Short mmCIF file of N, CA, C and O in Angstrom, two decimals:
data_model
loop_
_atom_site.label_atom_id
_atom_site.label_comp_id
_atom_site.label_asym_id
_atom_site.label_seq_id
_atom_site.Cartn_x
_atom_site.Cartn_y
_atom_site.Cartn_z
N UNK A 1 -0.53 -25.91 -16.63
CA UNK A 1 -1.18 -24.63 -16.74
C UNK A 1 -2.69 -24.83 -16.75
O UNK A 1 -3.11 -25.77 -17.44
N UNK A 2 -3.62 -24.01 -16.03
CA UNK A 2 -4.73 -24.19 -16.08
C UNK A 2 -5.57 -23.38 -17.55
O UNK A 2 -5.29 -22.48 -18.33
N UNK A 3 -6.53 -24.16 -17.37
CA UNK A 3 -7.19 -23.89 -18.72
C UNK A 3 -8.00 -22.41 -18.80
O UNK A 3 -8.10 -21.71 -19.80
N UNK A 4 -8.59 -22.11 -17.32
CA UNK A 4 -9.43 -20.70 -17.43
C UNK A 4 -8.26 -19.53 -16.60
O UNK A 4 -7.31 -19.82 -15.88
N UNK A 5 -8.69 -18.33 -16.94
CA UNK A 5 -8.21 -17.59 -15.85
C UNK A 5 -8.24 -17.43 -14.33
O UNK A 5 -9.24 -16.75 -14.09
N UNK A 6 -7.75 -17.66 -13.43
CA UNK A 6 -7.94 -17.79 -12.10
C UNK A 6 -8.54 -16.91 -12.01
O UNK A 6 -8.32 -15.84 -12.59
N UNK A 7 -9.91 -17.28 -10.86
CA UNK A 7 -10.87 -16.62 -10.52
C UNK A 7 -10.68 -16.83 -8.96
O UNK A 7 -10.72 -18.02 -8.66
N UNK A 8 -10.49 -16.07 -7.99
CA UNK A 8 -10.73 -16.17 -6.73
C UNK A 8 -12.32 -15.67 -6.47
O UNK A 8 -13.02 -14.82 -7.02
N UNK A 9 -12.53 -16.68 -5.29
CA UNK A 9 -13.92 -17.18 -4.80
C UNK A 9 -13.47 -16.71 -3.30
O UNK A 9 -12.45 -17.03 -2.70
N UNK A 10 -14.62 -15.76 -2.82
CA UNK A 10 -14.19 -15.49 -0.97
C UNK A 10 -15.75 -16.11 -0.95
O UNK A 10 -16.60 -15.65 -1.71
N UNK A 11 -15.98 -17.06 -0.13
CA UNK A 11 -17.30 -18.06 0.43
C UNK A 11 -17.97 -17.21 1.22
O UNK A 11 -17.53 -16.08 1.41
N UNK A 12 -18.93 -17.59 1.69
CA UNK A 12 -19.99 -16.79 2.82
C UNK A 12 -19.53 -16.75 3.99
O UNK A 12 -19.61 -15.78 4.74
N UNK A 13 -18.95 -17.93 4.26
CA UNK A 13 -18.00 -17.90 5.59
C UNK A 13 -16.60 -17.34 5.93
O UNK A 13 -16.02 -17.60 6.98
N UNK A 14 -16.09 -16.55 4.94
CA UNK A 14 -14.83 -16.12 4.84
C UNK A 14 -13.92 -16.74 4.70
O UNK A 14 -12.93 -16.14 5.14
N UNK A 15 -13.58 -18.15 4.10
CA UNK A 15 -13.17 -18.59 3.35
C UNK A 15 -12.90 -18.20 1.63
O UNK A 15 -13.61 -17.49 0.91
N UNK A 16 -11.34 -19.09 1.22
CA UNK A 16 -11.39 -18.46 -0.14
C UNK A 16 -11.16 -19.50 -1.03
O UNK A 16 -11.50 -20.47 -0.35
N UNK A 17 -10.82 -19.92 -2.07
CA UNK A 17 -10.10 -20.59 -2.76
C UNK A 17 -9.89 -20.01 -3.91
O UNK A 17 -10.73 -19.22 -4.32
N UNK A 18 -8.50 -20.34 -4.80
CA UNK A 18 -9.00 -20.04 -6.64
C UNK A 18 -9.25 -20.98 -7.36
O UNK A 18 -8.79 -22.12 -7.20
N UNK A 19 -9.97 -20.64 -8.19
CA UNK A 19 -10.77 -21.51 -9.47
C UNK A 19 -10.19 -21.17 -10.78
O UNK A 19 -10.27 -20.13 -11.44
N UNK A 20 -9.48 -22.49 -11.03
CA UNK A 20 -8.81 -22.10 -12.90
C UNK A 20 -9.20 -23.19 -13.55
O UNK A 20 -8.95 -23.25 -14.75
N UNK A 21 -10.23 -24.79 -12.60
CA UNK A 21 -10.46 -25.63 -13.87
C UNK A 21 -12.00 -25.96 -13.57
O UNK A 21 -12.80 -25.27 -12.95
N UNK A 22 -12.16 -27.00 -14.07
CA UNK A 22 -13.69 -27.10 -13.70
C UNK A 22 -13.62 -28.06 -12.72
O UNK A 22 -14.80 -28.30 -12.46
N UNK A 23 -12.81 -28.87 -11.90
CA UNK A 23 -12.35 -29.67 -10.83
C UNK A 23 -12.51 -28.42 -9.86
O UNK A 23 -13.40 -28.33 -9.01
N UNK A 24 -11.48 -27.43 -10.12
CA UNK A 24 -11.59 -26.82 -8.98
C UNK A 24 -12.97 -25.90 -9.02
O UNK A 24 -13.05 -25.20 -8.02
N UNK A 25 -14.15 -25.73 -10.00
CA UNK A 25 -15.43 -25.35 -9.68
C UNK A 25 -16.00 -26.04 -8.96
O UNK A 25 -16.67 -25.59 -8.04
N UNK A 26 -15.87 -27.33 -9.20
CA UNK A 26 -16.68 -28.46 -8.67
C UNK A 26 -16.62 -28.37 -6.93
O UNK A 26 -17.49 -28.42 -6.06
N UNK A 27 -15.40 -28.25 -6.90
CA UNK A 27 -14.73 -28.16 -4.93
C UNK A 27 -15.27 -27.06 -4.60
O UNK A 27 -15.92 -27.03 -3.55
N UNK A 28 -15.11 -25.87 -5.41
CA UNK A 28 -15.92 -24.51 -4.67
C UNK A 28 -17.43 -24.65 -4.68
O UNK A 28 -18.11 -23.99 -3.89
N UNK A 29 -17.86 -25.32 -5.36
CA UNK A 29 -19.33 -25.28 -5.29
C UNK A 29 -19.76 -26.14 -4.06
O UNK A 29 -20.87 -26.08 -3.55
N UNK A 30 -18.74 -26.96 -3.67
CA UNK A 30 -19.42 -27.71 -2.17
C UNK A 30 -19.01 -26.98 -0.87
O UNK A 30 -18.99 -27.43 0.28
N UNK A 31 -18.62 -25.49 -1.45
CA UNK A 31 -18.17 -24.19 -0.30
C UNK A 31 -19.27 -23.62 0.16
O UNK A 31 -20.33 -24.06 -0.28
N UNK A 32 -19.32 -22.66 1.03
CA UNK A 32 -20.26 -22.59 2.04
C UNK A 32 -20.69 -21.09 0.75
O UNK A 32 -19.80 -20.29 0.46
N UNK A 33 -22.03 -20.98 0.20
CA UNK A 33 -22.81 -20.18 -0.69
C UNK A 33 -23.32 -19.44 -0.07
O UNK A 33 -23.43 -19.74 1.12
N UNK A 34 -23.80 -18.31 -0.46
CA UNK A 34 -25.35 -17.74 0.53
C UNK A 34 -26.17 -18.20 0.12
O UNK A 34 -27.05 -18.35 0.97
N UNK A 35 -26.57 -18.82 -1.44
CA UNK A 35 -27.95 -19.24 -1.34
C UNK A 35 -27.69 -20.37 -2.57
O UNK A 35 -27.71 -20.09 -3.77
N UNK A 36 -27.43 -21.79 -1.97
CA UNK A 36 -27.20 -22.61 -2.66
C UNK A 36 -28.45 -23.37 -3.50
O UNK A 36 -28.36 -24.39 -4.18
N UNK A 37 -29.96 -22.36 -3.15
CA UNK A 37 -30.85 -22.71 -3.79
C UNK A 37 -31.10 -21.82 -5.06
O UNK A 37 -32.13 -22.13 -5.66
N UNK A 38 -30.41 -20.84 -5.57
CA UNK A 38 -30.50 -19.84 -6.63
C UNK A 38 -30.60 -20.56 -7.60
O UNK A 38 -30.14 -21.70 -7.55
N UNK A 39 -31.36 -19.99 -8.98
CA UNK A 39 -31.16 -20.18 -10.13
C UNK A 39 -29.37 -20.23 -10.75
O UNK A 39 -28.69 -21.22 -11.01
N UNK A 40 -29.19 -19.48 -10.80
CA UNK A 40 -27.96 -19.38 -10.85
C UNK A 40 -26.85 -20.55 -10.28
O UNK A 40 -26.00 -20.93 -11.08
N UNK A 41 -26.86 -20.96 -9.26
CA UNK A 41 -25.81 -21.45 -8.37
C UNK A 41 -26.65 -23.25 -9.16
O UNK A 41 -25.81 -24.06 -9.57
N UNK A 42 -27.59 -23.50 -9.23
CA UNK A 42 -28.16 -24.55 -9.64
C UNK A 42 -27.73 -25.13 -11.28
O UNK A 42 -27.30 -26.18 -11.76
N UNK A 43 -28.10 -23.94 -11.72
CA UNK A 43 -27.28 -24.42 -13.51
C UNK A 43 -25.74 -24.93 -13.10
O UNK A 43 -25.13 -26.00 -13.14
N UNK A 44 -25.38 -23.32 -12.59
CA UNK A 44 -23.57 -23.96 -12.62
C UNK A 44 -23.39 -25.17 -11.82
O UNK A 44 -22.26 -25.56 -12.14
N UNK A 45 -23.82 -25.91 -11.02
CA UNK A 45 -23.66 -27.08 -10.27
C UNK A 45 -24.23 -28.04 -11.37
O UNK A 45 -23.73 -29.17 -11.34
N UNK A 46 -24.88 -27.90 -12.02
CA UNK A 46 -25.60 -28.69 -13.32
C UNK A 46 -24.19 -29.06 -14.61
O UNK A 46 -23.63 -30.14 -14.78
N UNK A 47 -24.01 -28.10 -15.15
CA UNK A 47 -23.23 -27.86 -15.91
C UNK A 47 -21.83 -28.19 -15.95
O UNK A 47 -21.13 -28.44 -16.93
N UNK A 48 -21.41 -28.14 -14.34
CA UNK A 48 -20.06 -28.62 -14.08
C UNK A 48 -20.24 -29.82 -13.74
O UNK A 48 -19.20 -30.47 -13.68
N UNK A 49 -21.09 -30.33 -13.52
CA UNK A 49 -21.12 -31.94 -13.45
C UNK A 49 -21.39 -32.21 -15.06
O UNK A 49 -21.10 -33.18 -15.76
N UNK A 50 -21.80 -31.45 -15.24
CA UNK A 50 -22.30 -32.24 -16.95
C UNK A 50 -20.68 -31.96 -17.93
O UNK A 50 -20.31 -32.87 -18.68
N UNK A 51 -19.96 -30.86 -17.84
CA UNK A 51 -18.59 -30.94 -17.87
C UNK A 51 -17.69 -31.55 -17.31
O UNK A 51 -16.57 -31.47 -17.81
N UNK A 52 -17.88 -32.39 -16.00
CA UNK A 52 -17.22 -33.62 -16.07
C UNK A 52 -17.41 -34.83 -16.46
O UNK A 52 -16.48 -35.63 -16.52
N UNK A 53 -18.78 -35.19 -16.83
CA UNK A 53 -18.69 -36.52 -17.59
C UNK A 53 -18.91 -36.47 -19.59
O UNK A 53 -19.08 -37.34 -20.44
N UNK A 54 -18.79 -34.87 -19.60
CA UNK A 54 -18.23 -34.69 -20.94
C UNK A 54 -18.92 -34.57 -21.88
O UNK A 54 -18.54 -34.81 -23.02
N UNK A 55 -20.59 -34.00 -21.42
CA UNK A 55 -21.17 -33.97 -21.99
C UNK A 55 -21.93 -32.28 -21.91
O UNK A 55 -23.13 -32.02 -21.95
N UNK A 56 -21.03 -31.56 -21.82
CA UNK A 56 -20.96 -30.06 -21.66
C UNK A 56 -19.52 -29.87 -21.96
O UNK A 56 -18.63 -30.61 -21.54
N UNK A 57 -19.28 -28.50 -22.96
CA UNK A 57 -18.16 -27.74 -22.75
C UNK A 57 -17.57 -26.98 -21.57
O UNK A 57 -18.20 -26.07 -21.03
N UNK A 58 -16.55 -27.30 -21.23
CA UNK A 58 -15.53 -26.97 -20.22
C UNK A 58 -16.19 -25.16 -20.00
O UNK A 58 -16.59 -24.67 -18.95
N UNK A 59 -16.12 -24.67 -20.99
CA UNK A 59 -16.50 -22.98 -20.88
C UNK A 59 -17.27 -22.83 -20.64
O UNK A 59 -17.48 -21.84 -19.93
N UNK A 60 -18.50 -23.83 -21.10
CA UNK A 60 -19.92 -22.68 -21.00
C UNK A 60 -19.91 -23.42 -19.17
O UNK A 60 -20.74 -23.04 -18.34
N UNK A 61 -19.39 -23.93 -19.01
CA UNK A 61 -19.71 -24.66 -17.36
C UNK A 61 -19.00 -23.65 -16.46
O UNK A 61 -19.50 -23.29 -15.40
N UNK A 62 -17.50 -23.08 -17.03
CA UNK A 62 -16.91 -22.48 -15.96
C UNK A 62 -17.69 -20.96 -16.16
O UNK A 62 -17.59 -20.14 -15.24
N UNK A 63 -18.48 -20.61 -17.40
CA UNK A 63 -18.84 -19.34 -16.96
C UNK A 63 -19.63 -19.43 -16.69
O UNK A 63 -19.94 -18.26 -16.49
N UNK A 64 -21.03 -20.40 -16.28
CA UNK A 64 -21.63 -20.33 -15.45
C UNK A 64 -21.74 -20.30 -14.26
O UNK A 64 -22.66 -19.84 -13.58
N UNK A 65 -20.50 -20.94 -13.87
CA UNK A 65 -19.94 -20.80 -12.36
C UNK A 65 -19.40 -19.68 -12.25
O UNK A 65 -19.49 -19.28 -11.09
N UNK A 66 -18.78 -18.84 -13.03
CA UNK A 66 -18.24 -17.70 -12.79
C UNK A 66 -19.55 -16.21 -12.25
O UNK A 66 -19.46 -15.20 -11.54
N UNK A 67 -20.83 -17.01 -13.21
CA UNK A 67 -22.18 -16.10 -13.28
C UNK A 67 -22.55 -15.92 -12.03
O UNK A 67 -22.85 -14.90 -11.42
N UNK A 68 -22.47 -17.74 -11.52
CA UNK A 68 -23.32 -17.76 -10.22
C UNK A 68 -22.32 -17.04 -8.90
O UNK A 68 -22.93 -16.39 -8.05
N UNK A 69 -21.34 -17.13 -8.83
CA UNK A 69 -20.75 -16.75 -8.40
C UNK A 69 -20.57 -15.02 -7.78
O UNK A 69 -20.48 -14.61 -6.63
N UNK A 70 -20.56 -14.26 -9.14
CA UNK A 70 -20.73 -12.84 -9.32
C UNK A 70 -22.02 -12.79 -8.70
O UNK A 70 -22.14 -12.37 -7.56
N UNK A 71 -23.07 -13.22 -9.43
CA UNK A 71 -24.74 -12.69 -8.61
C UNK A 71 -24.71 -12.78 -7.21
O UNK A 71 -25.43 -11.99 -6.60
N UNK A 72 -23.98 -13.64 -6.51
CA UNK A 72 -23.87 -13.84 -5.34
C UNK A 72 -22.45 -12.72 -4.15
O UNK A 72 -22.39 -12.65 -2.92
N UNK A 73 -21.85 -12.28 -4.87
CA UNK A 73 -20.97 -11.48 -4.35
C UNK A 73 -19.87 -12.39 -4.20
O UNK A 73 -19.31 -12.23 -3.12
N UNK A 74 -19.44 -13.16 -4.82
CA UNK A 74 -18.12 -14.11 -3.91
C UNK A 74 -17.03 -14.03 -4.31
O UNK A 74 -16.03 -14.41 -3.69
N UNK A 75 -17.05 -13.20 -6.10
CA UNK A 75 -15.91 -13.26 -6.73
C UNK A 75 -15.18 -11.87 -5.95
O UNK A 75 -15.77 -10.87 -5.54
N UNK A 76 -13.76 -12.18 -5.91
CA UNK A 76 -12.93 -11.20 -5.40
C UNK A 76 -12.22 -10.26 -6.83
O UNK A 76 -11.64 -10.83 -7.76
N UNK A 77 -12.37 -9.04 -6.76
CA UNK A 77 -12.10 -8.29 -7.75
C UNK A 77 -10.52 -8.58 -7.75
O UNK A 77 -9.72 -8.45 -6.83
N UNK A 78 -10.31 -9.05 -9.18
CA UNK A 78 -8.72 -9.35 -9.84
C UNK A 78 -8.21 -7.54 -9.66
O UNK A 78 -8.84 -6.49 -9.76
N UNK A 79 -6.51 -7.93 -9.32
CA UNK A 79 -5.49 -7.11 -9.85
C UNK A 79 -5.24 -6.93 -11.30
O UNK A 79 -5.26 -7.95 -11.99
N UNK A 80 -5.03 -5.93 -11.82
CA UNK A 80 -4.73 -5.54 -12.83
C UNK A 80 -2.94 -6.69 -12.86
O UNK A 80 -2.12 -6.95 -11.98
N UNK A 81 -3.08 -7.11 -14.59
CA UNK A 81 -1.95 -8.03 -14.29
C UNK A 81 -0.32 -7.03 -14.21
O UNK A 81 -0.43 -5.99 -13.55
N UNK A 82 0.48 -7.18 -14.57
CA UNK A 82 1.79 -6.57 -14.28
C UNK A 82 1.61 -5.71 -15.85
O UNK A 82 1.46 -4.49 -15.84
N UNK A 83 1.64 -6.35 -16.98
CA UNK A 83 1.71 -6.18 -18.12
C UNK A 83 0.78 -5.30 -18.46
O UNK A 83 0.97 -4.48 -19.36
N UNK A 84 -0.28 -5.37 -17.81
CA UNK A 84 -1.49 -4.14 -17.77
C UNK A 84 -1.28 -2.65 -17.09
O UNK A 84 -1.47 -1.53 -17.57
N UNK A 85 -0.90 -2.98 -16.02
CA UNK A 85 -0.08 -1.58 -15.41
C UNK A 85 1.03 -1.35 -15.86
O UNK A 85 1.57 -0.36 -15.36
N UNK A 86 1.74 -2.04 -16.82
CA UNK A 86 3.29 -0.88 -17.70
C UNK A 86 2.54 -0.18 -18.65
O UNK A 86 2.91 0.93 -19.02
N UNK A 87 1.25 -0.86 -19.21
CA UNK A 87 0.94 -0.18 -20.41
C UNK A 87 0.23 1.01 -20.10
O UNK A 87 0.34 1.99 -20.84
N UNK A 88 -0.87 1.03 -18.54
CA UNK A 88 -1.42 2.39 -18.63
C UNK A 88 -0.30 3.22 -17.48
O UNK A 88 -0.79 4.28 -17.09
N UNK A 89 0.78 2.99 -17.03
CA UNK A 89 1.89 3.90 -16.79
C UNK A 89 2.46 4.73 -17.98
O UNK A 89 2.59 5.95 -18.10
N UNK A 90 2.78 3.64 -18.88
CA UNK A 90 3.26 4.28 -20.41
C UNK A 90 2.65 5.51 -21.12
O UNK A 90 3.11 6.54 -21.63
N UNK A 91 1.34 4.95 -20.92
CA UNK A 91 0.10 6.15 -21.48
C UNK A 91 0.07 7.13 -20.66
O UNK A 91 0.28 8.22 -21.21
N UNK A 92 -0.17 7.17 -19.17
CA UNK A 92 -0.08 8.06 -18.49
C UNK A 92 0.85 9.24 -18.65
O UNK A 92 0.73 10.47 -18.70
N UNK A 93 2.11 8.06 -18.74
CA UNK A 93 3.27 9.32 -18.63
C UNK A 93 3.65 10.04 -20.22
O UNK A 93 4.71 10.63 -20.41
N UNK A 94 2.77 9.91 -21.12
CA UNK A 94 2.71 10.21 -22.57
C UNK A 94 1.61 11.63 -22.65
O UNK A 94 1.70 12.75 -23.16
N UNK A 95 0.70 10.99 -21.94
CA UNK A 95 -0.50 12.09 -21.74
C UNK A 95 -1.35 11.90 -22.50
O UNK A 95 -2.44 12.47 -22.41
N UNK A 96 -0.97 10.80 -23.70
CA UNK A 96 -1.59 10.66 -25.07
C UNK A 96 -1.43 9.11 -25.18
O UNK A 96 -0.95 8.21 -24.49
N UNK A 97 -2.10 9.24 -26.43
CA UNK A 97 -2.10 7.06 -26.78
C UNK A 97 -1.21 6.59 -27.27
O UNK A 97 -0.65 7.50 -27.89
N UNK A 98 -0.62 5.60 -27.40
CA UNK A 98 0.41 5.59 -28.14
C UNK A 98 0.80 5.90 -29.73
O UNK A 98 -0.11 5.91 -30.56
N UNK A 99 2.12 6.16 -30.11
CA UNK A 99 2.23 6.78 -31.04
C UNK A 99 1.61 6.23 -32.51
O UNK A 99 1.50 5.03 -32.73
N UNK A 100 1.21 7.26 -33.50
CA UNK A 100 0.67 6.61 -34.70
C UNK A 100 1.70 6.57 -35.92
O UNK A 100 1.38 6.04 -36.99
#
């Protein structure tokens, strides 16, 4: 099981991959960017190397990659999970919140 939530990445070139560890940040970051000179895109390439030789936390590395990522347009907007759509069906069809 991976450690973060899968994040799908669509590249500049229309390419995609998903990202759930900091291995697989590392591979997307040698993906085709729009601007692989950003502030942004520079920490998280910093950070995930510094989270692989273990001298950064795993998190603060993948949400920086997650940061650089977003500023850049690449993240693909997640589905609501399964368990998320029974609950606002439930509500829906209640009209109200659930019971107190």
């Amino acid at each position: 099981m991976s450690r973060f939530l899968p994040l799908t990445i669509r590249f500049a070139n229309g390419g995609s991959m998903v990202v759930s560890s900091i291995a697989d940040a590392k591979k997307a970051l040698d993906g085709t960017w729009k601007d692989k000179e950003a502030p942004d895109y520079l920490a998280a390439a910093r950070l995930v190397d510094d989270a692989v030789a273990g001298i950064c936390r795993p998190a603060v590395a993948f949400a920086a990659f997650k940061k650089a990522a977003a500023r850049q347009g690449l993240l693909k907007p997640a589905d609501p999970s399964a368990a998320l759509t029974m609950l606002d069906d439930l509500w829906s069809r209640k009209g109200k919140g659930p019971p107190r």
